[in-house]
Every structure is written in structure tokens, then in C-alpha cells.
Amino acid sequence: MRRYVLRRVAIMPLLLLGIVTMVFAVTRLTPANPLVTIVGERNLGNRVVVDAAKRRWGLDRSVPVQYERYVANLTRGDLGTSFRTRQSVGRDLSDRLPATLELTLAALVFGLVSGVGLGIVAARRRDGWIDHLSRLFALVGSSMPAFWAGLLLLYVFYSRLGWLPGPGRLDPRAVTPLRRTGFYTVDSLLAGDWNTFWASVRHLAMPAFVLGWGITGIVSRLTRASLLDELGADYVRTARAMGISERRVVAGHALPNALLPTITIAGFSFAFLITGAVLVETVFSWNGVGSYAVDAARSLDYPAIMGVSLLGGIAFLLTNLLTDLTYALIDPRIRLS
Amino acid sequence: MPEPVLVVDDLHVSFRGPDGPVPVVRGVSFEVHEGGSLAVVGESGSGKTVSMLAVLGLLPGATVRGSARYRGTELLGASQARLRAVRGAHLGMIFQDPMTSLNPVLTVGRQIAGVLRAHDRRLRSAAARARAVELLDLVSIPQPDRRARAYPHELSGGMRQRVMIAMAVANRPDVLIADEPTTALDVTVQAQILDVVTRLRREQGIGLVLITHDLGVVAGNADRVAIMYAGRVVEDGPMTATFASPGHPYTRGLLASLPRLDRRRDPVPIGGAPPSPSSWPTGCPFHPRCPLAVDACREAEPDLVALGDARVACSVVAAPSHR
């Protein structure tokens, strides 16, 4: 098992180099001019300014040389400087990553917990009203685009009813908690500031719900189907014949087996979260990596685009590894092979 | 003779089919005495397994009629909580396929401990685990403390079946229902498993219901035998007498189809195929395959009548002229 993990980690740099190369190629092939961002539209006609900018950002070199330099800098941990923020991309990302992590983790936890819970109830009360309701909830959640659901919820719960706060991680005038982890919820707790904690949880609720809803949908339907399958399995009949209580038969015997496919989907749904986060962060003015990615793409900010892609790649590879490890943790048959 | 611990009387089981109910078990009766053993023999689809599952209340969706009493307590129609307290504690059951009948994600020690704790809430988990190891030792599993930490896929088929037996006898039941316990195993392993069952029966005084389609398994492992055909018992009686002088033509056919070393004669198969529950033949269900059938067999289904020590449901052999 340890060798397997080491091997997986060892090939990661290679995979990341692949991602870098592909994103590099795609951005350079895009028929648009990043100089618009760098010097501004008015200066595009000014040769002196343009030439200076090109020299300053290395755009006067050939693409292979640019690529070689980028990779060389990358091995030193230097992600370059954003055309737009004029800050190092590494710094930009580490500033914004906690916001995204806080949002996606909250969404993932919400999606998995509510999905598995709904799936169990739906399987136990098959064709009952909870089953039908959860089917509808799943259908809406996985078919409604996140930005649309976000706007709708903002309209209803913020603008109309006023039950939840509007966009942003905290109210615009609120003092952000002292940064330790970058998670406002955790940092405010560490500072013992209950008001800020509660405010950050309330701000987190809607975007996390919107982002996690799709996962709830997929996970609940999948858990229901595989739990029903497992409840018909021979070992469940054995457990019942041995007088094991129905609650334990479901939770202790059938559910661990039923969760195996769910874990796979949970891993995949992380990709869903990454793309979903871009939209949800934009709708909810969430100052995270997603909205950074949108701004970077809009202005063809080469280093920022590269940085975001690289971060996404790392996140994806780590999630896949984590999925496989969780799988092995639950299913002993995988542990050996 | 000691009191019967399990009495099944006129058991009927039917499933919902596309064209109305399908009767799978039609009036089965048998009893198991304390420490006694009964072999239930029949072809696939004759209703052996379904009868046992119905007694234990493990057939959701089936319609069950009749009576099944454990030490005087009616099991049919009892609440799930009550049935749960009986299952695994007083009536143990083991199943045919040890590959799929154990939970793949739990160690066998944990599964045995789970059965113990299901019927004794005060049992600490450490004590349950220690007892699980003892039980593995009881069913002759070598290195029981190491095996207790193994998962089912790490054990051979014979080992898994031993684990199943350990689970079923963990709470010292009065009756062990063994549903084709050796069918999925190699012949050499079959004998070992039957030895374990027989030894436990002797040592702990457990009554045994041995369900099988293999008459070879019955010999030496049961003192009574019930032959099932088309959802009914067609013959029951003491094992030795039934084997020596089978009454029902079906039983004779079963015995004649066995290869034997002590006779110079090839096995004779029973012609035709067993009928299906959705279309039982009218009259005696065996008449289309029966060498003795007369016109009357097509009309009325015979009841079990005494014939020597045994009871036989056949109007031809039971007729006074035939004796």
C-alpha cells in the first residue's frame, strides 16, 4: 500500500508537466492579445510602450523560449507575475485558496452528508413520499445550472425574504478575522469571535448549498440504488438470519458495501465542484480562486491562467489519490491487490 | 421421545406472480426434536429453502399460511422484534454459498462477534471477540486468533462455511437449519463440513434440519428424512427404513438415480423435469414422471398416509391392493 501511494505521488510531477504544457499551448494559441490587459487599450498604438511591455513580460521571445523559461521558473516554485494584479501568482493563489477551499469543503460535506442520508431514507422507504421528494430534489439539483440557482436563491432569501445575507464572505464593512488558516469560520472561532463566526457561516450557507446541491442529487440517487442492491445480497440475508437488528443490517452491513460506488462518484464530483465554484464564486462575489480564474481568463493573463490550471490539476490528482485510498480503507479486497 | 422443539404444520407459501399468486410451498409439515436431525430432500424448486426462510420470517413479500411453533411459540405472523430474538439465538441457519453469504468488508471475527452481541447487549466487544476466536476453534479452524482478523476473501470456501457454522451456533441454538451446506464445496471438503456439523450436534445437542438435493449427504447425517416434491412432502420416515424400502415412486427414483458401489447396475435417471410452481400438474404432481401412475393419479392429489414406519403421499402404493 505504501509503495502504491509513493508510486502515485512520484508520477504526479510528470502529469502536472503535461497539464502545464497543454495549458501553455492553448493559451498561446488563443487569438487574442494579452497586451490589452498589460498596457491598456489606449496604448496599443504606442509602439514604445508596447515594445517596453513586451520586453518587460518576456513576450518578445519565441514561444518555445517562453515555455522553457516558465518551466525552469516553475521548478524553483516561481509561478510568475500576474499581468493584471502585478503580484506573484503564487501569492495571489495562496491569498484566495482558503476562500475556495472553505466553500468547496462546505459544499462537499453538505452534498455527501445530505446525499447519503437522503439515499438511505429513500431506500428504506422505497416509493414512499420521501423517496419521490428526494428524486425531485436530486433532479432539480443536478439539472439546474449553479449560477441560475445562485441568482434565484439570492433573489428569494436575500432580496425578498432577507433571511440570509447577500454576496461576499462577510458584510463589506465587517472586520475580517485574524488570518491563521484563511477559513473565516475557523479563524473567527480561533479568535473566540462568535459574532463573526455566525456571520461567516450565514454567508457560507447559500453558496455552499448551491454548489453542493448537484452532489446531493447524484449521491442520493446512487446511494439509494446501491443500498437497495446490497439489501438483497446474500450476506444481508445471513445477517438477518442471525438475528442482527434491521438498523445494524443497514448501517453496519449493507451501507459500507453500498458506499463503494458513492466514493467513486464523490471523487469525480470534485471536478464538478471546481467548475461549479467558478460560477458560484462569481455569482456570490466570493473572493476565491474561481473568480480569480474568471478574471484571468477574461484578460488572457497568461501566468494567472497557468497558475490556476496547475492548482486545479494538483487538486484533482490529490482527490483521485484520496478516493483510491478511501476505497481501500473500506474494501479489504482492494487493499491486497 | 423428547418433545419437538420446532413444529411446522401445514405451511403454505405463495409469491405474487404476474398472473396471480404462485404457490411454492403447499402444506408442508415436519417437526424437529431436541437433538434430533431431519433431512429435507428434493430437487431445486421443490420448496425446501423457501419453507425454512418462511419459518424464520425472512421472506418479505410472500404470503405465508399455516403454523410454525418454536417451543410452543407461534413464529408465523410474529413481530419482527420477536422473530429477531429467535433467529440466530434459538434457530440458527447456514446457507449454501459461503462465497456470497459473508459480508466482504468485515473481518470474520467481527461478523461472529456481531451475532453474539446482537443477542447479548451487555457483552463487551473484547469479550465478544475472544468468544469469536473460541468459536472458530470449535469449528476446527486452525490458528483461530489469526483467522478472526481475516476477511472472507482471504479464506477458502470450506473455511468460510466453517465461519458460517460458527456464526449460526454462536448463541447455542436449539435447531440448526443447514441449507445445502456442502453443495458449493469440493467433495473432500464436504465431508469435513458435515463432520463438524455432526460433532456439534452431538456435543451441544443441537437439532438439525439438513436441506439437500444430494441423498449421499443424507446417509449418516440424519435420523429422519422428508422427501419434498412440488412444494409438498411426499414421503417422510426414519432414514434407514426409507433408504432400505422407499415407499413413494419419487423416492425410489431418487435412490435408483444414485450411483452405487454395492450393486452391479447403472444409475437410472428419473424421466422428465420437475414441474414449475406456476403450473403444477393436476392431481398428483408427480404423475407425469411416475412409472406407476394410473388414471386416478391425474385427478386427486394424495395425502400423506401411514405406510409402515413412514408416511407416503401416493394413492397407488398406499392402496390396500398394492401392499
XYZ file of C-alpha atoms in Angstrom:
660
model
C 0.000 0.000 0.000
C 2.748 2.459 0.923
C 4.616 1.639 -2.272
C 1.464 2.202 -4.237
C 0.978 5.659 -2.723
C 4.625 6.547 -3.283
C 4.390 5.481 -6.905
C 1.263 7.537 -7.378
C 2.896 10.596 -5.813
C 6.075 10.067 -7.820
C 4.337 10.304 -11.186
C 2.434 13.433 -10.209
C 5.126 15.892 -11.396
C 5.028 14.226 -14.795
C 1.259 14.582 -15.025
C 1.494 18.197 -13.901
C 4.117 18.900 -16.580
C 1.625 17.517 -19.072
C -1.047 19.873 -17.786
C 1.360 22.835 -17.908
C 2.364 22.039 -21.477
C -1.191 21.718 -22.684
C -2.469 24.851 -20.990
C 0.601 26.741 -22.212
C -0.110 25.681 -25.788
C -3.792 26.514 -25.569
C -3.278 29.979 -24.096
C -0.626 30.907 -26.670
C -2.849 29.689 -29.490
C -5.760 31.839 -28.336
C -6.285 34.537 -30.980
C -6.317 37.441 -28.531
C -3.744 39.882 -27.299
C -2.753 39.898 -23.636
C -1.159 43.312 -24.153
C -4.621 44.843 -23.904
C -4.529 43.988 -20.211
C -0.940 44.964 -19.699
C -0.772 48.372 -21.348
C -4.457 49.170 -21.739
C -6.408 49.603 -24.939
C -5.401 53.253 -25.477
C -1.688 52.459 -25.512
C -1.939 49.618 -28.027
C -0.995 52.047 -30.813
C 2.020 53.344 -28.911
C 4.991 51.325 -30.167
C 7.340 52.470 -27.446
C 5.003 51.409 -24.674
C 4.104 48.142 -26.372
C 7.735 47.218 -27.037
C 8.721 48.013 -23.476
C 5.860 45.946 -22.127
C 6.734 43.044 -24.401
C 10.328 43.147 -23.185
C 9.247 43.565 -19.573
C 6.963 40.475 -19.651
C 9.157 38.372 -21.917
C 6.600 38.353 -24.700
C 9.233 39.390 -27.224
C 10.793 35.930 -27.027
C 9.692 32.987 -29.142
C 7.029 30.705 -27.625
C 9.453 27.770 -27.053
C 11.786 30.085 -25.132
C 8.852 31.406 -23.090
C 7.834 27.818 -22.322
C 11.329 26.816 -21.333
C 11.644 29.822 -19.025
C 8.258 29.171 -17.466
C 9.078 25.551 -16.689
C 12.522 26.498 -15.366
C 10.931 29.078 -13.023
C 8.289 26.573 -12.022
C 10.899 24.104 -10.781
C 12.061 26.879 -8.441
C 8.494 27.348 -7.239
C 8.052 30.612 -9.123
C 4.654 30.810 -10.821
C 5.440 34.174 -12.430
C 3.761 37.533 -12.034
C 0.173 38.236 -12.977
C -0.304 40.716 -15.857
C -3.309 42.072 -14.088
C -2.616 42.210 -10.349
C 1.158 42.733 -10.851
C 1.633 40.395 -7.908
C 3.246 36.997 -7.909
C 0.695 34.388 -8.974
C 1.759 32.156 -6.089
C 0.888 34.933 -3.683
C -2.436 35.632 -5.402
C -3.416 31.990 -5.256
C -2.437 31.455 -1.647
C -4.433 34.597 -0.758
C -7.534 33.236 -2.440
C -7.223 29.500 -1.997
C -8.634 29.355 1.563
C -11.850 31.075 0.440
C -12.357 28.475 -2.270
C -11.376 25.596 -0.022
C -13.775 26.759 2.667
C -16.570 26.961 0.120
C -15.877 23.685 -1.677
C -15.304 21.712 1.518
C -18.545 23.028 2.972
C -20.322 22.121 -0.272
C -18.732 18.676 -0.363
C -19.620 17.915 3.238
C -23.154 19.172 2.710
C -23.524 17.222 -0.539
C -22.164 13.962 0.827
C -23.922 14.028 4.183
C -27.296 15.058 2.804
C -26.887 12.813 -0.250
C -26.030 9.682 1.712
C -28.703 10.477 4.305
C -31.405 11.041 1.696
C -30.265 7.927 -0.165
C -30.634 5.768 2.941
C -34.067 7.123 3.778
C -35.202 6.764 0.171
C -34.022 3.156 0.028
C -35.633 2.239 3.347
C -38.908 3.929 2.374
C -38.806 2.920 -1.246
C -41.556 4.526 -3.323
C -42.725 6.480 -0.273
C -43.162 10.245 -0.369
C -39.606 10.905 0.871
C -38.296 8.787 -1.996
C -40.289 10.761 -4.552
C -39.386 14.080 -2.962
C -35.693 13.244 -2.908
C -35.897 12.180 -6.556
C -37.332 15.571 -7.447
C -34.737 17.358 -5.305
C -31.964 15.379 -6.994
C -33.303 16.075 -10.467
C -33.569 19.816 -9.871
C -30.191 19.963 -8.151
C -28.283 18.214 -10.887
C -30.026 19.850 -13.824
C -30.235 23.480 -12.712
C -27.070 25.441 -13.572
C -25.292 26.644 -10.436
C -25.290 30.311 -11.438
C -29.028 30.258 -12.056
C -29.792 28.504 -8.772
C -27.495 31.001 -7.069
C -29.264 34.025 -8.537
C -32.644 32.537 -7.708
C -31.732 31.839 -4.080
C -30.167 35.270 -3.707
C -33.348 36.818 -5.001
C -35.602 34.834 -2.687
C -33.662 34.523 0.546
C -31.644 37.742 0.453
C -33.508 40.260 -1.623
C -37.112 39.210 -0.912
C -37.157 37.490 2.476
C -33.938 38.877 3.918
C -33.286 35.626 5.813
C -29.721 35.254 4.643
C -27.002 37.791 3.888
C -26.104 38.759 0.333
C -22.938 38.063 -1.666
C -19.483 38.076 -0.127
C -17.752 36.121 2.608
C -18.693 38.726 5.256
C -20.537 42.028 5.230
C -18.498 44.631 3.315
C -17.819 46.695 6.453
C -17.113 43.750 8.736
C -13.612 43.271 10.104
C -12.105 40.058 8.774
C -10.764 37.747 11.462
C -7.026 37.490 12.028
C -5.690 35.197 9.333
C -4.455 31.843 10.539
C -5.993 29.255 8.269
C -7.711 31.697 5.910
C -11.043 29.997 6.661
C -13.213 32.762 8.136
C -15.237 30.211 10.098
C -12.176 28.618 11.668
C -10.248 31.856 12.169
C -13.151 33.571 13.904
C -13.567 30.551 16.181
C -9.860 30.603 16.993
C -10.183 34.277 17.828
C -13.199 33.483 20.008
C -15.294 35.902 17.962
C -18.730 34.265 17.909
C -20.465 37.059 16.033
C -18.049 36.879 13.125
C -18.241 33.094 13.186
C -22.012 33.156 12.907
C -21.886 35.823 10.190
C -19.392 33.797 8.157
C -21.478 30.640 8.492
C -24.559 32.549 7.304
C -22.628 33.914 4.353
C -21.356 30.466 3.547
C -24.775 28.785 3.674
C -26.227 29.787 0.319
C -23.183 29.363 -1.935
C -22.301 26.044 -0.257
C -25.860 24.836 -0.740
C -25.910 25.845 -4.405
C -22.546 24.219 -5.028
C -23.356 21.060 -3.068
C -26.873 20.580 -4.414
C -25.759 18.763 -7.545
C -23.669 16.405 -5.425
C -26.630 15.757 -3.133
C -28.583 14.786 -6.202
C -26.078 12.362 -7.674
C -25.011 10.879 -4.346
C -28.556 10.363 -3.023
C -29.761 8.538 -6.113
C -26.619 6.433 -6.288
C -26.693 5.574 -2.584
C -30.338 4.591 -2.850
C -29.755 2.328 -5.837
C -26.681 0.585 -4.474
C -28.160 0.237 -0.988
C -31.226 -1.466 -2.462
C -28.884 -3.770 -4.360
C -26.912 -4.618 -1.257
C -30.024 -5.164 0.850
C -30.898 -8.010 -1.496
C -27.451 -9.599 -1.176
C -26.824 -12.999 0.371
C -24.735 -11.642 3.250
C -27.629 -9.386 4.267
C -29.899 -12.427 4.377
C -27.248 -14.116 6.537
C -27.131 -11.144 8.907
C -30.927 -11.139 9.190
C -30.992 -14.902 9.732
C -28.528 -14.413 12.584
C -30.895 -12.020 14.298
C -28.938 -8.831 13.638
C -31.256 -5.836 14.069
C -32.502 -4.174 10.900
C -30.800 -0.923 11.868
C -27.447 -2.674 12.148
C -28.079 -4.673 8.992
C -28.499 -1.409 7.087
C -25.845 0.720 8.779
C -23.242 -1.891 9.655
C -23.558 -4.443 6.876
C -25.186 -3.080 3.735
C -24.136 0.576 3.866
C -20.326 0.107 3.832
C -20.713 -2.019 0.710
C -23.196 0.390 -0.823
C -20.880 3.357 -0.279
C -18.145 1.997 -2.553
C -19.675 3.385 -5.765
C -20.608 6.548 -3.904
C -16.974 7.192 -3.053
C -16.010 6.971 -6.699
C -18.668 9.496 -7.583
C -17.662 11.734 -4.702
C -14.158 11.795 -6.181
C -15.484 12.672 -9.606
C -17.801 15.272 -8.209
C -14.782 17.195 -7.060
C -14.228 18.142 -10.700
C -17.834 19.260 -10.705
C -17.089 21.373 -7.633
C -14.113 23.060 -9.278
C -16.073 24.137 -12.332
C -19.117 24.887 -10.213
C -17.015 27.026 -7.881
C -16.033 29.310 -10.763
C -19.684 30.160 -11.402
C -20.832 30.223 -7.797
C -17.921 32.421 -6.717
C -18.772 34.866 -9.478
C -22.459 34.996 -8.533
C -21.739 35.342 -4.818
C -18.724 37.692 -5.173
C -16.697 35.088 -3.357
C -13.117 36.240 -3.483
C -11.625 32.826 -4.242
C -9.661 31.026 -6.907
C -12.755 30.593 -9.057
C -13.418 34.272 -9.528
C -9.650 34.786 -9.955
C -9.761 32.212 -12.759
C -12.611 34.042 -14.447
C -10.771 37.369 -14.294
C -7.559 35.726 -15.514
C -9.286 34.109 -18.461
C -11.083 37.342 -19.398
C -7.865 39.295 -19.630
C -5.726 36.468 -21.022
C -3.462 36.788 -18.001
C -1.042 34.011 -19.044
C 0.728 33.391 -15.714
C -2.509 33.508 -13.726
C -4.249 31.082 -16.087
C -1.270 28.740 -15.847
C -1.279 29.004 -12.064
C -4.977 28.279 -11.708
C -4.757 25.314 -14.081
C -1.814 23.920 -12.185
C -3.654 24.280 -8.891
C -6.711 22.579 -10.355
C -4.520 19.768 -11.629
C -2.906 19.246 -8.250
C -6.290 19.288 -6.540
C -7.630 16.759 -8.999
C -4.701 14.384 -8.667
C -4.789 14.552 -4.885
C -8.538 13.920 -4.848
C -8.132 10.890 -7.069
C -5.471 9.527 -4.778
C -7.639 10.221 -1.752
C -10.575 8.444 -3.429
C -8.478 5.356 -4.062
C -7.180 5.374 -0.503
C -10.685 5.684 0.953
C -11.789 2.853 -1.284
C -9.005 0.651 0.031
C -9.875 1.656 3.578
C -13.424 0.359 3.181
C -12.912 -2.606 0.877
C -10.271 -5.070 2.099
C -10.297 -6.866 -1.262
C -8.686 -3.832 -2.872
C -6.136 -3.403 -0.122
C -4.260 -6.525 -1.109
C -4.101 -6.268 -4.871
C -39.145 -39.459 22.595
C -38.295 -35.892 23.717
C -40.629 -33.009 22.922
C -40.271 -31.443 19.483
C -38.567 -28.032 19.604
C -39.779 -26.958 16.219
C -43.148 -27.941 14.824
C -44.161 -26.849 11.352
C -47.741 -27.592 10.489
C -49.475 -27.214 7.114
C -47.172 -24.463 5.886
C -48.224 -22.672 2.718
C -46.088 -20.066 0.955
C -47.004 -18.235 -2.213
C -45.389 -15.387 -4.090
C -47.060 -12.739 -6.158
C -46.740 -13.589 -9.833
C -47.780 -11.746 -12.979
C -50.903 -13.974 -13.209
C -51.913 -14.121 -9.573
C -50.282 -15.866 -6.618
C -47.767 -18.636 -7.291
C -47.979 -21.398 -4.659
C -44.443 -22.560 -3.939
C -44.994 -24.471 -0.707
C -48.323 -26.282 -0.330
C -48.991 -27.739 3.061
C -45.635 -28.803 4.445
C -45.451 -30.296 7.942
C -42.461 -31.549 9.868
C -41.036 -31.488 13.345
C -37.575 -31.398 14.837
C -36.921 -32.980 18.200
C -34.357 -31.878 20.719
C -31.037 -33.169 19.424
C -32.777 -34.900 16.537
C -31.991 -34.498 12.892
C -34.154 -34.271 9.847
C -33.022 -34.269 6.252
C -35.242 -32.446 3.795
C -34.518 -33.791 0.339
C -35.790 -32.634 -3.017
C -34.854 -31.191 -6.378
C -34.315 -27.475 -6.941
C -37.597 -25.627 -6.778
C -39.333 -28.207 -4.602
C -39.769 -25.586 -1.860
C -37.156 -26.731 0.667
C -35.359 -23.436 1.179
C -38.495 -21.317 0.895
C -40.146 -23.343 3.688
C -37.225 -22.667 6.033
C -36.986 -18.976 5.176
C -40.718 -18.658 5.755
C -40.391 -20.232 9.206
C -37.728 -17.661 10.104
C -39.786 -14.792 8.715
C -37.174 -13.996 6.081
C -39.495 -13.829 3.081
C -40.757 -10.257 2.763
C -43.422 -10.032 0.124
C -44.511 -13.686 0.344
C -47.863 -14.832 1.660
C -47.336 -17.399 4.414
C -50.097 -19.517 5.969
C -50.101 -22.338 8.465
C -48.180 -22.683 11.685
C -44.571 -22.864 12.819
C -44.039 -23.147 16.560
C -40.747 -22.923 18.361
C -41.183 -24.433 21.842
C -44.852 -23.605 21.645
C -44.388 -20.016 20.433
C -46.004 -19.265 17.099
C -43.472 -17.765 14.670
C -45.675 -17.115 11.658
C -47.112 -13.642 11.943
C -44.950 -12.800 14.977
C -43.491 -9.300 15.183
C -40.103 -8.695 13.573
C -38.635 -7.889 17.001
C -39.796 -11.231 18.350
C -38.568 -13.119 15.290
C -35.233 -11.328 15.525
C -34.810 -12.574 19.081
C -35.441 -16.151 17.924
C -33.309 -16.015 14.778
C -29.649 -16.654 15.424
C -30.291 -17.313 19.107
C -32.674 -20.292 19.122
C -32.832 -21.141 15.434
C -29.551 -20.856 13.545
C -29.342 -21.029 9.788
C -26.466 -21.519 7.372
C -26.652 -21.015 3.660
C -25.480 -22.654 0.517
C -22.943 -20.265 -0.927
C -20.251 -19.296 1.572
C -18.676 -17.030 -1.072
C -21.510 -14.536 -1.048
C -23.124 -15.217 2.297
C -20.488 -13.444 4.369
C -20.026 -9.681 4.369
C -16.939 -8.907 2.255
C -15.938 -5.756 4.130
C -15.954 -7.084 7.701
C -13.455 -9.478 9.264
C -14.955 -12.860 10.105
C -14.166 -12.279 13.781
C -16.229 -9.136 13.700
C -19.110 -10.851 11.974
C -19.194 -13.603 14.591
C -18.877 -11.052 17.402
C -21.765 -9.131 15.827
C -24.009 -12.173 16.064
C -23.047 -12.651 19.708
C -23.696 -9.049 20.592
C -26.983 -8.971 18.690
C -28.393 -11.322 21.303
C -26.475 -10.161 24.365
C -26.335 -6.407 24.681
C -24.244 -6.492 27.821
C -21.476 -8.419 26.105
C -18.372 -6.226 25.791
C -16.741 -6.119 22.404
C -13.449 -7.541 23.703
C -15.281 -10.467 25.274
C -17.268 -10.999 22.090
C -14.055 -11.117 20.092
C -12.491 -13.603 22.455
C -15.602 -15.753 22.183
C -15.472 -15.458 18.379
C -11.960 -16.932 18.444
C -13.204 -19.803 20.627
C -15.991 -20.447 18.157
C -13.566 -20.549 15.243
C -11.601 -23.100 17.226
C -14.803 -25.039 17.850
C -15.423 -25.438 14.109
C -11.831 -26.681 13.720
C -10.289 -23.643 12.084
C -6.530 -23.702 12.681
C -4.910 -20.552 14.149
C -8.292 -19.146 15.115
C -6.959 -15.891 16.576
C -5.229 -15.081 13.310
C -8.178 -16.174 11.173
C -10.528 -13.996 13.213
C -8.755 -10.990 11.711
C -9.111 -12.297 8.157
C -11.664 -11.085 5.647
C -13.887 -13.637 3.881
C -11.983 -13.353 0.594
C -8.808 -14.443 2.371
C -10.359 -17.789 3.337
C -11.135 -20.898 1.293
C -14.713 -21.992 0.641
C -14.550 -24.667 3.334
C -13.183 -22.171 5.856
C -15.945 -19.720 5.043
C -18.570 -22.382 5.543
C -16.988 -23.182 8.916
C -17.221 -19.486 9.770
C -20.907 -19.561 8.837
C -21.423 -22.535 11.117
C -19.570 -20.742 13.910
C -21.917 -17.763 13.488
C -25.007 -19.950 13.420
C -24.094 -21.867 16.590
C -22.560 -18.866 18.392
C -25.585 -18.426 20.639
C -26.112 -22.178 21.198
C -29.336 -22.546 19.223
C -31.706 -25.475 19.688
C -32.011 -26.044 15.973
C -29.525 -25.508 13.170
C -31.037 -25.219 9.718
C -28.370 -26.052 7.147
C -29.455 -25.129 3.631
C -27.332 -27.127 1.178
C -24.262 -26.500 3.345
C -21.903 -28.516 1.158
C -23.249 -28.013 -2.355
C -20.787 -25.294 -3.273
C -17.784 -27.146 -1.865
C -15.282 -29.736 -3.088
C -16.161 -33.326 -2.249
C -13.312 -33.722 0.264
C -14.301 -30.504 2.000
C -17.963 -31.587 2.043
C -17.153 -34.497 4.330
C -15.194 -32.237 6.711
C -18.050 -29.750 6.956
C -20.583 -32.495 7.616
C -18.264 -33.882 10.283
C -18.204 -30.504 12.012
C -21.991 -30.251 11.902
C -22.450 -33.785 13.215
C -19.917 -33.256 16.000
C -21.591 -30.010 17.132
C -24.934 -31.741 17.079
C -23.655 -34.497 19.353
C -21.639 -32.218 21.662
C -24.195 -29.475 22.075
C -27.412 -31.383 21.498
C -28.425 -29.133 18.619
C -31.311 -30.306 16.473
C -30.536 -30.288 12.766
C -32.548 -29.634 9.659
C -30.376 -30.563 6.717
C -31.671 -29.334 3.394
C -30.130 -31.059 0.419
C -30.759 -32.420 -3.032
C -27.980 -34.962 -2.527
C -29.075 -38.238 -0.966
C -25.419 -39.121 -0.448
C -25.197 -36.293 2.086
C -28.250 -37.549 3.957
C -26.908 -41.013 4.738
C -25.292 -40.976 8.150
C -26.184 -37.351 8.877
C -29.866 -37.563 9.705
C -32.152 -39.880 11.584
C -35.290 -38.839 9.761
C -35.857 -37.814 6.193
C -38.600 -35.857 4.451
C -38.774 -36.041 0.671
C -40.230 -32.940 -0.995
C -41.704 -32.673 -4.444
C -43.598 -29.779 -5.991
C -43.957 -27.866 -2.732
C -45.182 -30.826 -0.675
C -43.725 -33.560 1.472
C -44.356 -36.778 -0.461
C -42.706 -39.148 1.970
C -41.264 -38.944 5.444
C -39.910 -41.531 7.802
C -36.841 -42.854 9.599
C -33.750 -42.534 7.444
C -32.656 -46.174 7.444
C -36.131 -47.532 6.748
C -36.755 -45.046 3.971
C -33.455 -45.851 2.320
C -33.973 -49.601 2.681
C -37.541 -49.677 1.409
C -38.607 -46.400 -0.154
C -42.355 -46.068 -0.470
C -43.055 -43.220 -2.854
C -42.147 -43.805 -6.506
C -40.280 -40.480 -6.471
C -38.118 -41.600 -3.553
C -37.439 -44.860 -5.357
C -36.493 -42.902 -8.440
C -34.130 -40.701 -6.418
C -32.418 -43.728 -4.916
C -32.218 -45.517 -8.252
C -30.573 -42.478 -9.782
C -27.694 -42.670 -7.283
C -24.522 -44.374 -8.438
C -23.815 -47.242 -6.046
C -20.760 -49.362 -5.449
C -22.603 -52.288 -3.907
C -24.873 -53.038 -6.848
C -23.985 -54.085 -10.373
C -26.308 -51.704 -12.102
C -26.056 -48.277 -13.682
C -27.891 -45.342 -12.133
C -31.352 -44.833 -13.642
C -32.413 -41.202 -14.036
C -35.981 -40.077 -13.373
C -37.513 -39.155 -16.718
C -38.882 -35.700 -17.372
C -38.224 -32.472 -15.474
C -39.581 -31.182 -12.151
C -42.701 -29.058 -12.652
C -42.728 -25.309 -12.150
C -44.678 -23.592 -9.350
C -46.634 -21.513 -11.832
C -48.126 -24.637 -13.429
C -48.294 -27.627 -11.104
C -49.818 -30.682 -12.774
C -53.332 -31.523 -11.666
C -53.800 -34.462 -9.328
C -50.599 -35.988 -8.018
C -47.870 -33.581 -9.177
C -45.508 -36.481 -9.830
C -47.837 -38.409 -12.153
C -46.337 -37.160 -15.473
C -42.994 -38.686 -14.476
C -44.269 -41.637 -12.489
C -43.815 -45.224 -13.735
C -46.687 -46.436 -11.527
C -49.202 -43.755 -12.470
C -52.771 -44.834 -13.125
C -55.711 -42.739 -14.370
C -56.802 -41.876 -10.822
C -53.447 -40.104 -10.202
C -54.474 -37.385 -12.656
C -57.485 -36.443 -10.615
C -56.903 -36.193 -6.883
C -53.759 -35.107 -5.079
C -52.979 -37.825 -2.480
C -52.433 -37.000 1.192
C -49.706 -38.417 3.392
C -50.835 -41.761 4.803
C -49.014 -44.110 7.171
C -47.163 -46.936 5.496
C -45.154 -48.953 7.983
C -42.922 -46.553 9.943
C -43.182 -43.956 7.229
C -45.860 -41.790 5.670
C -46.271 -41.658 1.917
C -48.387 -39.456 -0.320
C -49.132 -41.827 -3.174
C -52.513 -43.362 -3.841
C -51.023 -46.298 -5.752
C -48.555 -47.632 -3.155
C -50.895 -46.737 -0.296
C -53.787 -48.688 -1.826
C -54.548 -51.882 0.118
C -54.249 -53.955 -3.064
C -50.647 -52.794 -3.534
C -49.389 -53.829 -0.080
